[in-house]
mmCIF file of C-alpha atoms and ligand atoms in Angstrom:
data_model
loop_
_atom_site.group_PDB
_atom_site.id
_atom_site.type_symbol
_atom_site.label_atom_id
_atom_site.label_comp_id
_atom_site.label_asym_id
_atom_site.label_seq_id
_atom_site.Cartn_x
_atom_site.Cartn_y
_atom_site.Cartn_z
ATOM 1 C CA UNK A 1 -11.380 -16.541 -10.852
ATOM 2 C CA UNK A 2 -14.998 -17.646 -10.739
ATOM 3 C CA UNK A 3 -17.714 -16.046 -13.249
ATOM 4 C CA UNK A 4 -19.132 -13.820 -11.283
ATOM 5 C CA UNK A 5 -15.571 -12.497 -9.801
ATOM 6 C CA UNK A 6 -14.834 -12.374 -13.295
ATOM 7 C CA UNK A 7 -17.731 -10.537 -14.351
ATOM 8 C CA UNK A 8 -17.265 -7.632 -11.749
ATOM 9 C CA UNK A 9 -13.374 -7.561 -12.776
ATOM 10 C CA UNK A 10 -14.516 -6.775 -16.493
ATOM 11 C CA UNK A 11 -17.032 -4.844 -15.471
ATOM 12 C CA UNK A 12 -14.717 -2.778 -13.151
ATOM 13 C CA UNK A 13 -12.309 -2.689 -16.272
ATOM 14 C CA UNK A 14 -14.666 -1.553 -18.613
ATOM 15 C CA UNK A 15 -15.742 1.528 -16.577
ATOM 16 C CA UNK A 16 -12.224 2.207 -15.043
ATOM 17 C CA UNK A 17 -13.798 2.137 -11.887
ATOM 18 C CA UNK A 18 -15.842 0.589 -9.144
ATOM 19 C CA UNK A 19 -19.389 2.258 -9.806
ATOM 20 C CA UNK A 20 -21.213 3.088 -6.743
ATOM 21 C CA UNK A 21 -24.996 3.077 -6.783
ATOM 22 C CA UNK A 22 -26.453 7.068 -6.661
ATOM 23 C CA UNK A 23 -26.336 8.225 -2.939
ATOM 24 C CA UNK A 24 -24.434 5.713 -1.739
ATOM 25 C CA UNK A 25 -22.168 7.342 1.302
ATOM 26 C CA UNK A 26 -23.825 10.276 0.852
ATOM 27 C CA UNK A 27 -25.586 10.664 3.906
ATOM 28 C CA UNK A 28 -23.619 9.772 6.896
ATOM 29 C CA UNK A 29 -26.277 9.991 9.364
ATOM 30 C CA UNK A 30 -28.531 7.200 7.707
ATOM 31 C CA UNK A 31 -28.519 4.296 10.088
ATOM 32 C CA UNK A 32 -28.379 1.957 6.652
ATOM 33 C CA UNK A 33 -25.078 3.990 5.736
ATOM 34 C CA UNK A 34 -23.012 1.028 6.605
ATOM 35 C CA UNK A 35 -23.564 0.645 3.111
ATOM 36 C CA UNK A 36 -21.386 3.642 2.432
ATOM 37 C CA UNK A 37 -18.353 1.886 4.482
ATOM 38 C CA UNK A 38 -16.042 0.352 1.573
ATOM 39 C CA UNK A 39 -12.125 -0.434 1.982
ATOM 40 C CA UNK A 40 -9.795 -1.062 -0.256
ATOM 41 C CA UNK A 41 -6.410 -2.623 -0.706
ATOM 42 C CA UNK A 42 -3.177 -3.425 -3.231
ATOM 43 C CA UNK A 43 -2.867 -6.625 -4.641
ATOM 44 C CA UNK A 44 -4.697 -9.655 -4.283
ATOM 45 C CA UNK A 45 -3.363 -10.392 -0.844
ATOM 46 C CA UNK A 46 -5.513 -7.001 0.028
ATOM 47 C CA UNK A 47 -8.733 -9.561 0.467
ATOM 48 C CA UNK A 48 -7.281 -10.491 3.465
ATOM 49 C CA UNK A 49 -6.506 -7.308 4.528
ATOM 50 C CA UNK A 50 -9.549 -5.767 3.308
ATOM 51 C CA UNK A 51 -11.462 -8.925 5.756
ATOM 52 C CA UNK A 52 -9.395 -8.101 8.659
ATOM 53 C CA UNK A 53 -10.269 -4.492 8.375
ATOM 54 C CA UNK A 54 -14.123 -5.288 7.264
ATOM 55 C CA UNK A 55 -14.650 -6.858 10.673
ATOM 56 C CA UNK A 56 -14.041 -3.643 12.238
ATOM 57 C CA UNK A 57 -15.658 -1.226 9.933
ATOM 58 C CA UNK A 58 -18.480 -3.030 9.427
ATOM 59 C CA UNK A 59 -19.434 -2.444 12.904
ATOM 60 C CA UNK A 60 -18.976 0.918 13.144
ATOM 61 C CA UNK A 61 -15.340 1.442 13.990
ATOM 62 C CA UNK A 62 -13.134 4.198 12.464
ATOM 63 C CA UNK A 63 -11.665 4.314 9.321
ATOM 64 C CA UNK A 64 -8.860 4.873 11.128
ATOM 65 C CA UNK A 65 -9.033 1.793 13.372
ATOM 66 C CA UNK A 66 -9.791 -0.341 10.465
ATOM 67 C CA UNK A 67 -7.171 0.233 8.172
ATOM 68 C CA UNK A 68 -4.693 -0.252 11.157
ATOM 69 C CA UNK A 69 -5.980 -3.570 12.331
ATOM 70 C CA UNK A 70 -5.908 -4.466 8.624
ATOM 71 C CA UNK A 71 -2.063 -3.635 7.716
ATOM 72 C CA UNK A 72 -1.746 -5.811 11.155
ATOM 73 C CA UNK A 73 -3.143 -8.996 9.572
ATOM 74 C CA UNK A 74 -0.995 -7.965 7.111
ATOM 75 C CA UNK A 75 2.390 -7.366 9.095
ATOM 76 C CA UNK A 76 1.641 -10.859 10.804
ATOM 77 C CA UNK A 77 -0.563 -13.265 8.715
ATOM 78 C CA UNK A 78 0.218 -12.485 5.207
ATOM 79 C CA UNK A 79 3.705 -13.980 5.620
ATOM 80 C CA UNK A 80 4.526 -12.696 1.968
ATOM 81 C CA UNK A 81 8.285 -11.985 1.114
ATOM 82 C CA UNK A 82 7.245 -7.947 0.326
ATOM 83 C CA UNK A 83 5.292 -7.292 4.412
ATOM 84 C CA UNK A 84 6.060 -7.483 7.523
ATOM 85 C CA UNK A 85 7.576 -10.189 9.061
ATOM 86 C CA UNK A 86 8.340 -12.418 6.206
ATOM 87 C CA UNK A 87 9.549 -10.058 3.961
ATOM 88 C CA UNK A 88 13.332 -10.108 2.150
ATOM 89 C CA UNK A 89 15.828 -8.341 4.055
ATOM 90 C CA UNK A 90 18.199 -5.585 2.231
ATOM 91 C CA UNK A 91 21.376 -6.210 0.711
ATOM 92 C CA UNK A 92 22.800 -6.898 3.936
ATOM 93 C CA UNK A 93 20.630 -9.154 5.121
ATOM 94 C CA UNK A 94 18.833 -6.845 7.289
ATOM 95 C CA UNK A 95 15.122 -7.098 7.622
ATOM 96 C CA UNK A 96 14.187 -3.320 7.529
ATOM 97 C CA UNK A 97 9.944 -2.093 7.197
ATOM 98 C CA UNK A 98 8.425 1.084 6.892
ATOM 99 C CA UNK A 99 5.092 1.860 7.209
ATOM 100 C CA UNK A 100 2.753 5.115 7.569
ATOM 101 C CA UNK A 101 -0.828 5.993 8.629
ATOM 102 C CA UNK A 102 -3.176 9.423 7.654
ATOM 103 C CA UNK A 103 -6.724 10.162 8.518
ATOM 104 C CA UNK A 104 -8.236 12.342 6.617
ATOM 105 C CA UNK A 105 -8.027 15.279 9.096
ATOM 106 C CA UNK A 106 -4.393 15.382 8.423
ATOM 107 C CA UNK A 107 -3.209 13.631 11.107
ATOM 108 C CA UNK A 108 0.029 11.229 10.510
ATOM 109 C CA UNK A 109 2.487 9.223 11.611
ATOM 110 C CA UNK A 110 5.015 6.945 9.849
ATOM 111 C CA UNK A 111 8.613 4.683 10.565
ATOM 112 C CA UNK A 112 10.971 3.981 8.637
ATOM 113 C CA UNK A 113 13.799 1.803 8.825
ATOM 114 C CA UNK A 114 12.485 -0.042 11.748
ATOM 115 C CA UNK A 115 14.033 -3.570 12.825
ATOM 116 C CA UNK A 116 13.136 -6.252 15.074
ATOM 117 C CA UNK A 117 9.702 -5.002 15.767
ATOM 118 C CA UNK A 118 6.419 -6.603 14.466
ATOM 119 C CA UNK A 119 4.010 -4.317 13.896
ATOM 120 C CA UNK A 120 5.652 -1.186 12.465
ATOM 121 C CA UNK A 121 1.939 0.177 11.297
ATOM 122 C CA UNK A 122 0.997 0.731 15.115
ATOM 123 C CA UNK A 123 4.355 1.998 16.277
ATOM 124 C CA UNK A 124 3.420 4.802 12.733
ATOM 125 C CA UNK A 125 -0.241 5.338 14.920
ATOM 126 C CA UNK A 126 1.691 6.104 17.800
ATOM 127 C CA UNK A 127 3.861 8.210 16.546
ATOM 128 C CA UNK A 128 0.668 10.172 15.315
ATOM 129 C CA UNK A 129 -0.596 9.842 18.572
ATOM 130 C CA UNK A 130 1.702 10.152 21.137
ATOM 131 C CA UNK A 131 4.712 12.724 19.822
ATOM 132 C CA UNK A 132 4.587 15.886 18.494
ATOM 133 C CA UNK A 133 6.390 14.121 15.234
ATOM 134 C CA UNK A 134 5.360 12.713 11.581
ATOM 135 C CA UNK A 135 8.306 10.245 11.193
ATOM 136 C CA UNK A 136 11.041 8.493 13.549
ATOM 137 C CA UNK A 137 13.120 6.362 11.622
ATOM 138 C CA UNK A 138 15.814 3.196 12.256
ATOM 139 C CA UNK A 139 16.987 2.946 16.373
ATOM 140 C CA UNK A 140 14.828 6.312 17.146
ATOM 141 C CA UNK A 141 11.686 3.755 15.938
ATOM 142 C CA UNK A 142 12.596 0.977 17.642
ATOM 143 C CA UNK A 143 13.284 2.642 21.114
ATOM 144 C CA UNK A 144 9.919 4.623 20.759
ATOM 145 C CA UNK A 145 7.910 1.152 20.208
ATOM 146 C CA UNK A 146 9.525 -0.501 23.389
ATOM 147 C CA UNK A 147 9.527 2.379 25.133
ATOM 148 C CA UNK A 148 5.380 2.263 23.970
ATOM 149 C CA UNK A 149 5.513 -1.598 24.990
ATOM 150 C CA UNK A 150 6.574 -3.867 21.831
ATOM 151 C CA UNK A 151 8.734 -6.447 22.072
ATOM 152 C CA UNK A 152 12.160 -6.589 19.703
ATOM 153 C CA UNK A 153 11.742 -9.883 18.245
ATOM 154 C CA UNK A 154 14.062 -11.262 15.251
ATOM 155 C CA UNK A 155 11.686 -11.487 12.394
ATOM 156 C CA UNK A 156 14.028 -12.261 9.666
ATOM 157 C CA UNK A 157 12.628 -15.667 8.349
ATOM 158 C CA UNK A 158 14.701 -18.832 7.845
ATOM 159 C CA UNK A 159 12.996 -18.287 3.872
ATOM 160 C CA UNK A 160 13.806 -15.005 3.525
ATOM 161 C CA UNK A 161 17.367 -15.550 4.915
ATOM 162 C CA UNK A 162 18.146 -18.156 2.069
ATOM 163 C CA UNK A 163 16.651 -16.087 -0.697
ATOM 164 C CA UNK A 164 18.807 -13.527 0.560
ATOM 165 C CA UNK A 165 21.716 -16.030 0.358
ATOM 166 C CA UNK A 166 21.189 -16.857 -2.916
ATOM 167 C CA UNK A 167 20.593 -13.908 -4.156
ATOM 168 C CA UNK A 168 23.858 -12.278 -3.199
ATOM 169 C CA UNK A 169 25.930 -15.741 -4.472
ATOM 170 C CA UNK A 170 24.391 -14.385 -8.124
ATOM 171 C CA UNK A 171 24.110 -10.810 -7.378
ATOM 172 C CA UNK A 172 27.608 -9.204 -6.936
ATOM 173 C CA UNK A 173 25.833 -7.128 -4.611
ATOM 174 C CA UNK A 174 23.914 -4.978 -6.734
ATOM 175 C CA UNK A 175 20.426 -4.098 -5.193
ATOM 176 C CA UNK A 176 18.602 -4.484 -8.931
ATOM 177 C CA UNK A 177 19.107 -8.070 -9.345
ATOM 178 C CA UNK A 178 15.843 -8.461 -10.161
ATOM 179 C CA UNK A 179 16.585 -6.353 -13.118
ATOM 180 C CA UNK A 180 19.295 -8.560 -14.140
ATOM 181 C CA UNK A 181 16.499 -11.550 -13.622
ATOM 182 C CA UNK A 182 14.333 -10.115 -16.105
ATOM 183 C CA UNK A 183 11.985 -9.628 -13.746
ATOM 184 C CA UNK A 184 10.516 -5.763 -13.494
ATOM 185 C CA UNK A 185 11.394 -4.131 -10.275
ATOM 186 C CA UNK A 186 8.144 -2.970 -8.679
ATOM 187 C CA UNK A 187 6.372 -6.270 -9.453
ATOM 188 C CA UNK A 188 4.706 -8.440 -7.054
ATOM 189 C CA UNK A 189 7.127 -11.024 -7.583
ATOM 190 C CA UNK A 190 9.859 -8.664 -6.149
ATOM 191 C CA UNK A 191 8.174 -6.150 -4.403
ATOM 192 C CA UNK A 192 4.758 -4.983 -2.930
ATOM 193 C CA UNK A 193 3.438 -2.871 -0.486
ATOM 194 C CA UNK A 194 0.151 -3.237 1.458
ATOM 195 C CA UNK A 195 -1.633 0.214 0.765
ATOM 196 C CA UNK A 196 -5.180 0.416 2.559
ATOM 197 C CA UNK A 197 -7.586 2.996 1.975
ATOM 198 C CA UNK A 198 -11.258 3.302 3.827
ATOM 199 C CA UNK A 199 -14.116 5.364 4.112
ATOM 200 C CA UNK A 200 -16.433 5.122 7.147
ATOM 201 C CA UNK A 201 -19.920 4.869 7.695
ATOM 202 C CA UNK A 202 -19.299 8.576 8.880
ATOM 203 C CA UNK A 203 -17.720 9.580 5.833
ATOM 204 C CA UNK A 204 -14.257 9.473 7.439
ATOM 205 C CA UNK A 205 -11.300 8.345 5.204
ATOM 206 C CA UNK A 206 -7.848 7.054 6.295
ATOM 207 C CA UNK A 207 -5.156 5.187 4.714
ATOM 208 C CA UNK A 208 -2.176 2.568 5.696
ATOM 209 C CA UNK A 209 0.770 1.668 4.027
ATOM 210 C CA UNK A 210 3.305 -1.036 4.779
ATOM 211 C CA UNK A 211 6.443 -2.838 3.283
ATOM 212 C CA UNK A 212 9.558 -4.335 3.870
ATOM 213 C CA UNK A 213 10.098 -2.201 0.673
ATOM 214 C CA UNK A 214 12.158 -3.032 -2.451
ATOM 215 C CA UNK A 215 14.394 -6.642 -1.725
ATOM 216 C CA UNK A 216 18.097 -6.448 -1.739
ATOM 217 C CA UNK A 217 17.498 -2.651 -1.250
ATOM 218 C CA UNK A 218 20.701 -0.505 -0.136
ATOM 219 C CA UNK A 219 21.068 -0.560 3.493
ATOM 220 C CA UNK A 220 19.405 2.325 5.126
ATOM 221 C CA UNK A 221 17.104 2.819 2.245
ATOM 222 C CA UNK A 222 13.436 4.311 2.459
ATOM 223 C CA UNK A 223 11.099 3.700 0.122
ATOM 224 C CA UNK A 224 7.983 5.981 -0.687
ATOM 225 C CA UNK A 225 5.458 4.198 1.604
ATOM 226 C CA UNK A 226 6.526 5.590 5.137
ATOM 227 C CA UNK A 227 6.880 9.040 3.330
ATOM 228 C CA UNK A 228 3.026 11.129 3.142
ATOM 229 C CA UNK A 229 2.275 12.265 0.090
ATOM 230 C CA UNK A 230 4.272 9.532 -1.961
ATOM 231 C CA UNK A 231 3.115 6.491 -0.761
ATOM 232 C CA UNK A 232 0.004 7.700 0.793
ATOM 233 C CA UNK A 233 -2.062 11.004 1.260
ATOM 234 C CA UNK A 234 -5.508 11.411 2.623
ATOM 235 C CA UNK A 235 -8.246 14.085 2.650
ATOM 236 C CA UNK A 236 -11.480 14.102 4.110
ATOM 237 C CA UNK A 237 -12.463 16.848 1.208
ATOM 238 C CA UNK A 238 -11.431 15.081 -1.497
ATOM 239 C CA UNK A 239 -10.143 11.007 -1.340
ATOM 240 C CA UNK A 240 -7.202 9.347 -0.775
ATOM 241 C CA UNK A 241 -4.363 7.036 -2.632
ATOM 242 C CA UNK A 242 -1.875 4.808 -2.493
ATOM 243 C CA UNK A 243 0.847 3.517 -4.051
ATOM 244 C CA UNK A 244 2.906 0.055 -4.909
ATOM 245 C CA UNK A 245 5.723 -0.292 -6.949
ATOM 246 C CA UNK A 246 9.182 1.430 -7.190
ATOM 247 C CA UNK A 247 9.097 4.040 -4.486
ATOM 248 C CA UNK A 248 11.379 5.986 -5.638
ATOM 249 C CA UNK A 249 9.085 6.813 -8.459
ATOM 250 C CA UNK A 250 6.438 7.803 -6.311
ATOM 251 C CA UNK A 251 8.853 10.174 -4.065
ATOM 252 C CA UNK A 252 10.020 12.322 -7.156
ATOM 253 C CA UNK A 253 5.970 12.621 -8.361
ATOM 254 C CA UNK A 254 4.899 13.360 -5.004
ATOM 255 C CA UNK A 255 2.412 10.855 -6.206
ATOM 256 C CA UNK A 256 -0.349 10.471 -3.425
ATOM 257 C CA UNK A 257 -1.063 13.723 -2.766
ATOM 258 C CA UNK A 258 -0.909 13.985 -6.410
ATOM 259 C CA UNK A 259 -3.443 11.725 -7.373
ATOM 260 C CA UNK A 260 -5.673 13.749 -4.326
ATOM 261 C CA UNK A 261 -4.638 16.957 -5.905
ATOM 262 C CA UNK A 262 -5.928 15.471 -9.326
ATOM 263 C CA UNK A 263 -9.381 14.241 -7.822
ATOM 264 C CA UNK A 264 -9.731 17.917 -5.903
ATOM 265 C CA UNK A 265 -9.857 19.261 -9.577
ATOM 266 C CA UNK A 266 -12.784 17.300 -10.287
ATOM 267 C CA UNK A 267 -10.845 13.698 -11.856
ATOM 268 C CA UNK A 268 -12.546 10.506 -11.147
ATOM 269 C CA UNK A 269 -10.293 8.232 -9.043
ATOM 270 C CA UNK A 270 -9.076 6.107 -12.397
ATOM 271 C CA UNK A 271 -8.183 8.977 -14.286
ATOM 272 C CA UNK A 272 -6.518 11.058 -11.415
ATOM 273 C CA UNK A 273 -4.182 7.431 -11.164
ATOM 274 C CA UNK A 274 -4.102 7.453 -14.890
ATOM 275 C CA UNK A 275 -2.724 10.955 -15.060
ATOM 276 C CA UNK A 276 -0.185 10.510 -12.202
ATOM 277 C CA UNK A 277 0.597 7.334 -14.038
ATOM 278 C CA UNK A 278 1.676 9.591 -17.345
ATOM 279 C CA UNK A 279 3.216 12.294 -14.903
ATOM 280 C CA UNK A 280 5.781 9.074 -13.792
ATOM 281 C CA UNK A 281 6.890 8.304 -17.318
ATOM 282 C CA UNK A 282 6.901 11.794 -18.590
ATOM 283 C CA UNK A 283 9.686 12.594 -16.205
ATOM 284 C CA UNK A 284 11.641 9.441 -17.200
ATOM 285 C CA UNK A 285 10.204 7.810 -20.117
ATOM 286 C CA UNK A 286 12.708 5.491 -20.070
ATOM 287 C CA UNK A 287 12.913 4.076 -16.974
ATOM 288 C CA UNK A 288 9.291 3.656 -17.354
ATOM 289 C CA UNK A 289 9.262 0.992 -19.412
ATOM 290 C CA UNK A 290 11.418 -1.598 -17.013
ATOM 291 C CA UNK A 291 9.793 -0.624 -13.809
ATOM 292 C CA UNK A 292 6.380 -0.882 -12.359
ATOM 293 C CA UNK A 293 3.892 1.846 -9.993
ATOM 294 C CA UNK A 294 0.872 1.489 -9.249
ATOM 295 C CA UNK A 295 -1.419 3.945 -7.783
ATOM 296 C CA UNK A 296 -4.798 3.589 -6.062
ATOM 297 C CA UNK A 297 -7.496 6.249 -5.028
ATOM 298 C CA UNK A 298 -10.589 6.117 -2.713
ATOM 299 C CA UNK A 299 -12.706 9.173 -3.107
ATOM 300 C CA UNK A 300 -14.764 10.688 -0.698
ATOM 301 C CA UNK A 301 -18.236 9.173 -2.375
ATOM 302 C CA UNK A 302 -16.525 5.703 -1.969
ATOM 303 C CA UNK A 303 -15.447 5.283 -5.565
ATOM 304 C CA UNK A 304 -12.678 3.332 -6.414
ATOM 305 C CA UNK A 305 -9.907 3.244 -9.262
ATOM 306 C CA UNK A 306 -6.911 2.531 -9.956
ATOM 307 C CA UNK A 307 -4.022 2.309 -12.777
ATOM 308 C CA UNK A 308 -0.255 1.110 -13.258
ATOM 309 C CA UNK A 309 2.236 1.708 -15.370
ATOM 310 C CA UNK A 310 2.707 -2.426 -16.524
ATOM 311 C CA UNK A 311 -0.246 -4.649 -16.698
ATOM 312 C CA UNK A 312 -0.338 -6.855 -14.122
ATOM 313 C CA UNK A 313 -1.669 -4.494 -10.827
ATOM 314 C CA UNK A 314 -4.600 -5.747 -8.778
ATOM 315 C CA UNK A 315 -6.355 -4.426 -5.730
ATOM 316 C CA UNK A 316 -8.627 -5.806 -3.470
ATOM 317 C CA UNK A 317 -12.612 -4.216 -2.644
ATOM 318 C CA UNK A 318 -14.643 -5.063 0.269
ATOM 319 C CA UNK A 319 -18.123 -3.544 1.311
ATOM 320 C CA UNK A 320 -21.610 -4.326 2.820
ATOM 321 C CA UNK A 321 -22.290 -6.084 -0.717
ATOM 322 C CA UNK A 322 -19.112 -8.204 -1.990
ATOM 323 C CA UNK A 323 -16.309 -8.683 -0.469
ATOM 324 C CA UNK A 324 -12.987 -10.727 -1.978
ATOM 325 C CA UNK A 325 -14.029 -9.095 -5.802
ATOM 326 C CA UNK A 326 -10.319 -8.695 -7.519
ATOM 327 C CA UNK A 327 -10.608 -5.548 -9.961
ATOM 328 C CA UNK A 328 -7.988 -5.951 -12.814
ATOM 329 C CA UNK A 329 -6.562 -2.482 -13.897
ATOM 330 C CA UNK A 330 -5.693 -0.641 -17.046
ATOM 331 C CA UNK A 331 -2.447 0.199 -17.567
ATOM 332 C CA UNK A 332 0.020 2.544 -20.088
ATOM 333 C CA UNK A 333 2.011 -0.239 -20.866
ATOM 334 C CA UNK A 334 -0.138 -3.783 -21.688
ATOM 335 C CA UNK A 335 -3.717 -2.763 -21.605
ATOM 336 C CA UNK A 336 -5.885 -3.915 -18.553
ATOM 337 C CA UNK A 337 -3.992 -6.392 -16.054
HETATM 338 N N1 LIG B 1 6.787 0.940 -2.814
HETATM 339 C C1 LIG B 1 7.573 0.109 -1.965
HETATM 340 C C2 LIG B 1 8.974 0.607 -1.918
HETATM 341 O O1 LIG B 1 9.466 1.124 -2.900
HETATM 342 C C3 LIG B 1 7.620 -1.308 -2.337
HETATM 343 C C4 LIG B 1 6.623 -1.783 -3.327
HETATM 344 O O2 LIG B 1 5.467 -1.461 -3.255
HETATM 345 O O3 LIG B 1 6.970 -2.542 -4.222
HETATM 346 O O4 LIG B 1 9.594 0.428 -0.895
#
């Protein structure tokens, strides 16, 4: 990290949040309110993400458009074991992704399950778009995308098919290997999710998620980011979030539209992820301690925060003024990240 990516990390740690200069986003109708377009993204691979999405919102396009073409360079650039077409098959060696989409009108669409197909974040927009459904999920998904023009194309990666190999020669088959690895399930070395969240120059939020979900997951398993309101929630009135780490946490917590919820009663986006955070391990202290989640909020003035259960969590900004700035978060367990 260079000093001045450094300083804006502390800086961002310090404060819990991304500060945002007064009136900033506040008035939509400015021509300069480009400045009020921001994105933001899980995990250092989100700079990439957040670029392929900046190119669009920075000229105007829709929140909505941006954070779509974004989880795209994602699903097909990233090539990371946790997204899209890279990513580590399930316990049976099938590559499985989910992914899901929200404006902040309420409109949504999501897939889950979905094989062979590229660019599951799309096929979640046209769901949205094109049926009178939220979610279509494992051969229901995949005829709806070719039936909307994709192609079914194996993605499973010669990688991703030997890690899978290896894994089950150790693994007796059990989907927490990672566990057994001493590695905690939810981190980026074993899973991650690309969770986008953007506001426009028009003041118009929307948020993508997409995964290949936990590796060496059960087959037929669906993980919190396809679901709304666990892996990602959006609201014009209030913010949005997302989410990275052990779905299953985030399904039992509800824990987008949680963190929403929390900034509707007035929270700032770090402490509405902080208290969801606490919300996770008060219902199962325990487990808490050997997994990871990770929650990140976008409110509707453009300020940013974030929080995670294990140190370790970073997210990716991108604006009018810096772009590629990696914000380390606080977390309950280990401090800042
Ligand atoms: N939340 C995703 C899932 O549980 C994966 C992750 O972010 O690690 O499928």
């Amino acid at each position: 990290m260079n000093d001045r990516r450094r300083f804006l990390a502390q800086a961002a740690l310090s404060a819990g949040a991304l500060a945002i200069p007064r009136g900033w986003a506040s008035d939509p109708s400015d021509p300069r309110a480009d400045a009020g377009a921001r994105v933001v993204s899980t995990w250092d691979f989100g700079v990439g993400a957040n670029q392929a999405a900046w190119k669009h919102l920075s000229t105007g396009a829709s929140a909505l458009d941006a954070v779509e073409q974004g989880a795209r360079w994602a699903e097909s650039e990233l090539c990371n074991p946790t997204v899209g077409r890279c990513g580590n098959p399930d316990r049976d060696g099938v590559l499985t992704l989910d992914a899901s989409i929200m404006d902040g009108d309420g409109r949504c669409g999501a897939v889950a399950a979905i094989e062979d197909i590229d660019h599951p974040i799309s096929v979640a927009r046209l769901v949205m778009e094109k049926t009178p459904h939220v979610m279509l999920v494992g051969e229901g998904a995949q005829q709806f995308a070719m039936a909307q023009g994709f192609r079914k194309r194996r993605l499973l990666t010669p990688e991703a098919e030997q890690a899978w190999r290896e894994w089950r020669a150790r693994a007796e088959y059990q989907p927490q290997i990672n566990a057994e690895r001493s590695v905690r399930p939810g981190n980026k070395d074993n899973h991650d999710t690309l969770g986008m969240l953007a506001i426009d120059r028009n003041g118009r939020l929307a948020g993508a998620c997409t995964t290949s979900g936990m590796a060496w997951k059960m087959h037929g398993r669906v993980g919190d980011s396809p679901i709304v309101g666990a892996g990602l929630y959006v609201d014009n009135e209030v913010g949005a979030a997302t989410a990275s780490g052990v779905g299953e946490e985030m399904i039992r917590n509800a824990a987008s539209f949680l963190v929403v919820e929390l900034m509707r009663q007035g929270r700032a986006p770090a402490d509405a992820c902080r208290e969801a955070i606490e919300r996770v391990v008060r219902k199962r202290p325990e487990a808490s301690k050997s997994l990871q989640v990770c929650f990140l909020a976008l409110n509707r003035h453009g300020e940013v925060g974030a929080f995670a259960l294990h140190a370790g969590f970073e997210y990716a900004v991108c604006d009018a003024k810096k772009q590629d700035v990696l914000h380390a978060s606080g977390s309950i367990y280990g401090g800042g990240a």
